[in-house]
CSV table of C-alpha atoms in Angstrom, one decimal:
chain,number,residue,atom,x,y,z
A,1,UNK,CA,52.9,-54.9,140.4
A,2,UNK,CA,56.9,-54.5,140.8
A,3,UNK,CA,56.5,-50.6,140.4
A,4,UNK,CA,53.4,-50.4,143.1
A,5,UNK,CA,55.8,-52.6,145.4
A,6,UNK,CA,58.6,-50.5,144.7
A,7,UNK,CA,56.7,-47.4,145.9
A,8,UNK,CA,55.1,-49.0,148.5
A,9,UNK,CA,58.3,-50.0,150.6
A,10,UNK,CA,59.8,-46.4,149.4
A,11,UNK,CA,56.6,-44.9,151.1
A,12,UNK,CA,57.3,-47.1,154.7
A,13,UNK,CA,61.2,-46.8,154.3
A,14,UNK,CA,61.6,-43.7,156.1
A,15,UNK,CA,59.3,-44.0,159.1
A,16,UNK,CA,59.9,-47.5,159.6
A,17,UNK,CA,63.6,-46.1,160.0
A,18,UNK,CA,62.5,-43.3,162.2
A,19,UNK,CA,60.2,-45.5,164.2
A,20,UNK,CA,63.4,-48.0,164.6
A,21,UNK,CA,66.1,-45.0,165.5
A,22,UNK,CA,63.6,-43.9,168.0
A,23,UNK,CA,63.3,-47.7,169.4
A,24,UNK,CA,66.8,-47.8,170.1
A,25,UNK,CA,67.8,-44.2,171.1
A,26,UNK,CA,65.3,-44.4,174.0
A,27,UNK,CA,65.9,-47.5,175.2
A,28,UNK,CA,66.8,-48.0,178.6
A,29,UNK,CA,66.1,-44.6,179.1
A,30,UNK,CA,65.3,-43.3,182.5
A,31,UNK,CA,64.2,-39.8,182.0
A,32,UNK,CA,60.6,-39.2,183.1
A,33,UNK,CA,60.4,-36.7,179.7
A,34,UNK,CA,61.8,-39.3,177.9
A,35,UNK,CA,60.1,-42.6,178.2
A,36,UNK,CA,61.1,-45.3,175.8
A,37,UNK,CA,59.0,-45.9,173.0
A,38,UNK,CA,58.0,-49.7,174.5
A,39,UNK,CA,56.3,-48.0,177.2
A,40,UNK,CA,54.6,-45.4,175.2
A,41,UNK,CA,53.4,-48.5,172.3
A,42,UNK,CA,52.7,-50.5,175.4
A,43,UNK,CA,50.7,-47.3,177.7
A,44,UNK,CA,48.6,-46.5,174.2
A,45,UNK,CA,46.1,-49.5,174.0
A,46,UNK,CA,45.3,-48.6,177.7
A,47,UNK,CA,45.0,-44.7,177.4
A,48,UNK,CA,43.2,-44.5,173.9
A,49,UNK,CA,40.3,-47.0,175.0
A,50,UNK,CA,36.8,-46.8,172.3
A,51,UNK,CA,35.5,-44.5,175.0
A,52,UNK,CA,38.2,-41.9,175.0
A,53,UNK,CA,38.0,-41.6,171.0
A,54,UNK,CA,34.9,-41.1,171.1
A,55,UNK,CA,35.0,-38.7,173.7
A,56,UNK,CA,37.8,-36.7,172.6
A,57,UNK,CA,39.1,-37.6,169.0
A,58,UNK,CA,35.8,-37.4,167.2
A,59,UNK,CA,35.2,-33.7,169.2
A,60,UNK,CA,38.2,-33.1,167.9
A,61,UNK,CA,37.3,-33.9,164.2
A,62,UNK,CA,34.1,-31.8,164.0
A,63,UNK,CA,36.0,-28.9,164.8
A,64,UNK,CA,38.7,-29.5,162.3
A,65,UNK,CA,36.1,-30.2,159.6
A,66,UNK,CA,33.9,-27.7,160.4
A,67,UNK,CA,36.5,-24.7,160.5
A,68,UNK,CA,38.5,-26.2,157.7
A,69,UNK,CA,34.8,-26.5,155.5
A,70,UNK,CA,34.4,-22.9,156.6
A,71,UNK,CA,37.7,-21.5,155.4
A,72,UNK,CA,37.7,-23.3,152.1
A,73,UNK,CA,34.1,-22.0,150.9
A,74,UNK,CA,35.3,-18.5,151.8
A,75,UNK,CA,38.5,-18.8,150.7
A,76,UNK,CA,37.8,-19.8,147.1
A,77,UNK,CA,34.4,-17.4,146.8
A,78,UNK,CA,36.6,-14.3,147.9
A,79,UNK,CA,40.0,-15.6,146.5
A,80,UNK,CA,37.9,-16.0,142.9
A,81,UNK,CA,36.1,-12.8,143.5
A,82,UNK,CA,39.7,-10.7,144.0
A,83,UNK,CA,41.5,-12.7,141.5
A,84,UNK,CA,39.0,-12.5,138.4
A,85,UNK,CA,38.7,-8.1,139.0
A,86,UNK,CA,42.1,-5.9,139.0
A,87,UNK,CA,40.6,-3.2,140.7
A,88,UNK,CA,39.2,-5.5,143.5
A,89,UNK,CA,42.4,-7.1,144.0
A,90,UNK,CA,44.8,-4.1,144.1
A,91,UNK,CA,42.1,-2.5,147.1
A,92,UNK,CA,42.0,-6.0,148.6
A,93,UNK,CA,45.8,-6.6,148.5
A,94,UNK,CA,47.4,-4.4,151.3
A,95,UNK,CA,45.0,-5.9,154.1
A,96,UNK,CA,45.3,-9.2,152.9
A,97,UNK,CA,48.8,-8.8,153.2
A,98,UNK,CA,48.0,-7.6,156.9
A,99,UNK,CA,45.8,-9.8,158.3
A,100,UNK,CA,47.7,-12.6,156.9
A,101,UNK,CA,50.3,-11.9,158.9
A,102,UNK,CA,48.9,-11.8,162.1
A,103,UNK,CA,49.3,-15.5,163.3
A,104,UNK,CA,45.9,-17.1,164.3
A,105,UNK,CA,47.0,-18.7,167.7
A,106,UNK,CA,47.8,-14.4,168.7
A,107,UNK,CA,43.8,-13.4,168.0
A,108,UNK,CA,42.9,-16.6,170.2
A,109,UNK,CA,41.8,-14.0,173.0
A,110,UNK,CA,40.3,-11.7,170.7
A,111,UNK,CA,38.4,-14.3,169.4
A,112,UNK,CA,37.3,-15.2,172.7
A,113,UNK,CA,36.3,-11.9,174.1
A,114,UNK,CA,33.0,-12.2,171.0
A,115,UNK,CA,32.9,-16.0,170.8
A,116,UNK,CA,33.1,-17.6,174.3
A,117,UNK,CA,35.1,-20.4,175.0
A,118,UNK,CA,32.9,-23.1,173.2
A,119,UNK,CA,33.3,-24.5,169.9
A,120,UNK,CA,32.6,-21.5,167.9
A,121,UNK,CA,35.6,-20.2,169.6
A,122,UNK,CA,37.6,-23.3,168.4
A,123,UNK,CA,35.9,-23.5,164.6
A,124,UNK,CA,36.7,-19.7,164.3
A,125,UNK,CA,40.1,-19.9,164.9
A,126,UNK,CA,40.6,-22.8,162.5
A,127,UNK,CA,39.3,-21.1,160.1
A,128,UNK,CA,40.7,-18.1,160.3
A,129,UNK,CA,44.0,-19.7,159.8
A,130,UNK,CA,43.6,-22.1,157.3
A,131,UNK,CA,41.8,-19.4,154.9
A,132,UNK,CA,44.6,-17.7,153.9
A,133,UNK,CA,46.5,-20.0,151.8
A,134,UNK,CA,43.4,-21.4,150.6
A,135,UNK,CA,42.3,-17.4,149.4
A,136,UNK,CA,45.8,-16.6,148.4
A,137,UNK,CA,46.5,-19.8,146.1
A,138,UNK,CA,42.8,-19.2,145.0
A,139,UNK,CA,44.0,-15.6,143.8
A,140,UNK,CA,46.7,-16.5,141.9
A,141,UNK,CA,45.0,-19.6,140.6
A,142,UNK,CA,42.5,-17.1,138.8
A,143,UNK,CA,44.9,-14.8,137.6
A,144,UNK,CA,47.0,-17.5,135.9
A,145,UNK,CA,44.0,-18.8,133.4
A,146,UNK,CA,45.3,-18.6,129.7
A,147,UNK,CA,43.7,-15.5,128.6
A,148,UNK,CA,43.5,-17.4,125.3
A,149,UNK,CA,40.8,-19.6,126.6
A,150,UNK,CA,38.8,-16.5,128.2
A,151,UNK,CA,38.7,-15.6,124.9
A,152,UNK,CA,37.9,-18.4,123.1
A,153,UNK,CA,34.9,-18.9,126.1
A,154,UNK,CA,34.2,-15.3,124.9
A,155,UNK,CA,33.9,-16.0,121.5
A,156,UNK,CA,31.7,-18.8,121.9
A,157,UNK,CA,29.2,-17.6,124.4
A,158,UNK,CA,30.5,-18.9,127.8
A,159,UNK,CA,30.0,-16.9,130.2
A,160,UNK,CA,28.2,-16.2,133.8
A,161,UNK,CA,27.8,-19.6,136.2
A,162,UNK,CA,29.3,-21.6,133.1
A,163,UNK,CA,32.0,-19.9,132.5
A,164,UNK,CA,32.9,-19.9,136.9
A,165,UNK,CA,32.3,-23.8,136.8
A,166,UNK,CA,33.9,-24.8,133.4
A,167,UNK,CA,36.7,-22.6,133.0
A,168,UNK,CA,38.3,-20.1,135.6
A,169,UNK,CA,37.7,-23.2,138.8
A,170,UNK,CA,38.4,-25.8,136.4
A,171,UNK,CA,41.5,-23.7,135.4
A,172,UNK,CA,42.3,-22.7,138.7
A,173,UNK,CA,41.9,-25.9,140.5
A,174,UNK,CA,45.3,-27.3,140.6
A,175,UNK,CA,46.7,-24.1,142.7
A,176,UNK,CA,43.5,-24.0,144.5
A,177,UNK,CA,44.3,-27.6,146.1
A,178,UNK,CA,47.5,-26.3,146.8
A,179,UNK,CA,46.5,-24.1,149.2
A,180,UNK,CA,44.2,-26.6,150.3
A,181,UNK,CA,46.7,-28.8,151.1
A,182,UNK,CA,48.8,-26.4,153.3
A,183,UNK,CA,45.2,-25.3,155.3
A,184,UNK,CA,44.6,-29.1,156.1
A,185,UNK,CA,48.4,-28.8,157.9
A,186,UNK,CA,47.8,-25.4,159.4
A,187,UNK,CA,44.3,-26.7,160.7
A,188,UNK,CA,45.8,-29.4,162.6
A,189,UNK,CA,48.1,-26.9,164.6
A,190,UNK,CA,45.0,-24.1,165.4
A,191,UNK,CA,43.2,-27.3,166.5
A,192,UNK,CA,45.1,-28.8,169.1
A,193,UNK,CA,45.8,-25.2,170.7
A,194,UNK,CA,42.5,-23.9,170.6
A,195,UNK,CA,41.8,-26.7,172.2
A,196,UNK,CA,44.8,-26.0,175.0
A,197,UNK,CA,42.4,-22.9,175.9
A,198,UNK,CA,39.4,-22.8,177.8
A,199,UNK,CA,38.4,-26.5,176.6
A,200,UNK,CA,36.8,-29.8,178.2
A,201,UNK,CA,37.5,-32.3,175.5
A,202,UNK,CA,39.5,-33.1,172.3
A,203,UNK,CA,42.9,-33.9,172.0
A,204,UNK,CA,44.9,-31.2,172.4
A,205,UNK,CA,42.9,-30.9,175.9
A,206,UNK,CA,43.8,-34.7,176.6
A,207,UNK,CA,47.2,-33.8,176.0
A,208,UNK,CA,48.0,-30.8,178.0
A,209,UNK,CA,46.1,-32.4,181.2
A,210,UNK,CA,48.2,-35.8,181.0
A,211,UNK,CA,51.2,-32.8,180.9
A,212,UNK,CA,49.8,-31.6,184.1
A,213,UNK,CA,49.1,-34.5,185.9
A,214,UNK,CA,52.6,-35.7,184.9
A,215,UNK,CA,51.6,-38.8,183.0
A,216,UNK,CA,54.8,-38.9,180.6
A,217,UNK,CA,53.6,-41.9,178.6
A,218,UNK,CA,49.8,-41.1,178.4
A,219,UNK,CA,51.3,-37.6,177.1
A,220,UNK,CA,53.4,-39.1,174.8
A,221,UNK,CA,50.5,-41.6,172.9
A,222,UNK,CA,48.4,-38.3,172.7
A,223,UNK,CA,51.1,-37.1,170.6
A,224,UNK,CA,51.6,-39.8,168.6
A,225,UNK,CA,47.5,-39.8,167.6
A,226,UNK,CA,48.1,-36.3,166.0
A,227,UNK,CA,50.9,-37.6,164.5
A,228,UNK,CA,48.5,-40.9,163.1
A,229,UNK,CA,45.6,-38.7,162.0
A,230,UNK,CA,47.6,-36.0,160.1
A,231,UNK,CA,48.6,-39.0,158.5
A,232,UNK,CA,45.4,-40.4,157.6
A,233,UNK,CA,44.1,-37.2,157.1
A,234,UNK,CA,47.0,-36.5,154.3
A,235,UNK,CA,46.3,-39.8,152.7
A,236,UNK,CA,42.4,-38.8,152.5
A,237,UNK,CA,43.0,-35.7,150.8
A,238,UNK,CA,45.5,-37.1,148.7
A,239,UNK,CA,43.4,-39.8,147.4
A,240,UNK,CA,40.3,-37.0,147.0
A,241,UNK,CA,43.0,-34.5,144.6
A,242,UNK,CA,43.7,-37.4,142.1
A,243,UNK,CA,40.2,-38.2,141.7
A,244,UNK,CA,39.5,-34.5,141.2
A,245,UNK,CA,42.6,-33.9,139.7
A,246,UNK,CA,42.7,-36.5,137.1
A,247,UNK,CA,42.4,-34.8,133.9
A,248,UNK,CA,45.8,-32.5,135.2
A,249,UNK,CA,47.6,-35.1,136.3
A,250,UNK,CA,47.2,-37.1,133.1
A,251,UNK,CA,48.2,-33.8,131.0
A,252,UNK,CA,51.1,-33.7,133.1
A,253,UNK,CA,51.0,-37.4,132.6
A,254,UNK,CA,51.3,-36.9,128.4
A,255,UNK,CA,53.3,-33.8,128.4
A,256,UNK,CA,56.0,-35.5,130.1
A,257,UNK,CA,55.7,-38.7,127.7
A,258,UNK,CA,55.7,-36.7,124.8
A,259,UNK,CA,58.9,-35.5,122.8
């Protein structure tokens, strides 16, 4: 109980801190782009009604979800594919290095030239951001299993789907959620400014037309609900990669334990 305490006030330490130096360095401010935080905590209740979640946060989800869904099924089949063959990988590897460094928010356009401004638009560009870490991790997740168990799965008969499932994902997984991680942050940013383009609803919409309208505050609040759900959405995934993650965090768990 004393450890989980302990954690638990190192975990809110920091932003209650931030939250607090924020407090007090805006105070009595009188900038119109720099409101204090007691107007922003008191505008958000007002702005962010059941309606206006509904409206534009949970628009805003589907999109996420769906283009981050999208560019983890592709990125671990492909990423497995070009990891588990040499020849495939050393073909793949020079326009992988290409494309994954073209950012995402530059092919916006592009994208909407074939896609229209709707929410294949916005799921397409999500997901053609968040892929690459996802496929890259995946790669190198692949290549690193212990060519002592592919042989030992060899020598025993383990191979086709069982051999996929059992050893090279289970194997790979740890680096795979890696990359997962890092897609959930990139996702976030690809949603809010697809959003900024062409769009009717969702968040990053909401934002950029309180911005126009010059509703500081209301801008403000919008800001700090990206700022909540990356938050939430951090603690989701984290609570999702022990469960998965068990059996390597207990190794990890036992390796560090032993002598």
């Amino acid at each position: 109980m004393r450890r989980f305490v302990l954690r638990l006030v190192l975990v809110i330490a920091l932003p209650a801190l931030l939250v607090v130096v924020w407090w007090l360095a805006s105070d009595g401010s009188t900038d119109v782009f720099w409101p204090p935080l007691r107007t922003i905590l008191r505008t958000f209740p007002d702005v962010w009604t059941a309606e206006r979640l509904r409206d534009d946060v949970l628009p805003s989800m589907w999109r996420l979800t769906a283009g981050y869904a999208l560019a983890a099924v592709a990125g671990i089949a492909v990423g497995t594919v070009i990891g588990s063959y040499r020849r495939v990988r050393a073909v793949c590897e020079p326009v992988l290095e290409f494309l994954r460094a073209v950012p995402p928010p530059v092919l916006i356009p592009v994208i909407m030239l074939f896609a229209g401004i709707g929410d294949t638009m916005k799921v397409t560009v999500i997901a053609s951001g968040c892929v690459w870490p996802i496929l890259l991790n995946t790669v190198e997740g692949v290549r690193a299993v212990d060519p002592v168990m592919v042989e030992t799965a060899r020598s025993y008969g383990i191979s086709g789907h069982s051999r996929l499932r059992h050893l090279v994902l289970r194997s790979a997984s740890p680096q795979i959620f890696a990359g997962l991680r890092q897609a959930l942050s990139i996702g976030i940013i690809l949603m809010v400014i697809s959003e900024m383009f062409a769009a009717s609803n969702g968040i990053g919409f909401t934002i950029v037309q309180f911005q126009r309208s010059f509703a500081i505050p209301d801008m403000w609040t919008g800001i700090l609900v990206l700022g909540l759900l990356g938050f939430l959405l951090s603690v989701v995934f984290q609570l999702v990669e022990r469960r998965v993650l068990a059996w390597y965090h207990g190794l990890r768990a036992s390796t560090r334990r032993s002598p």
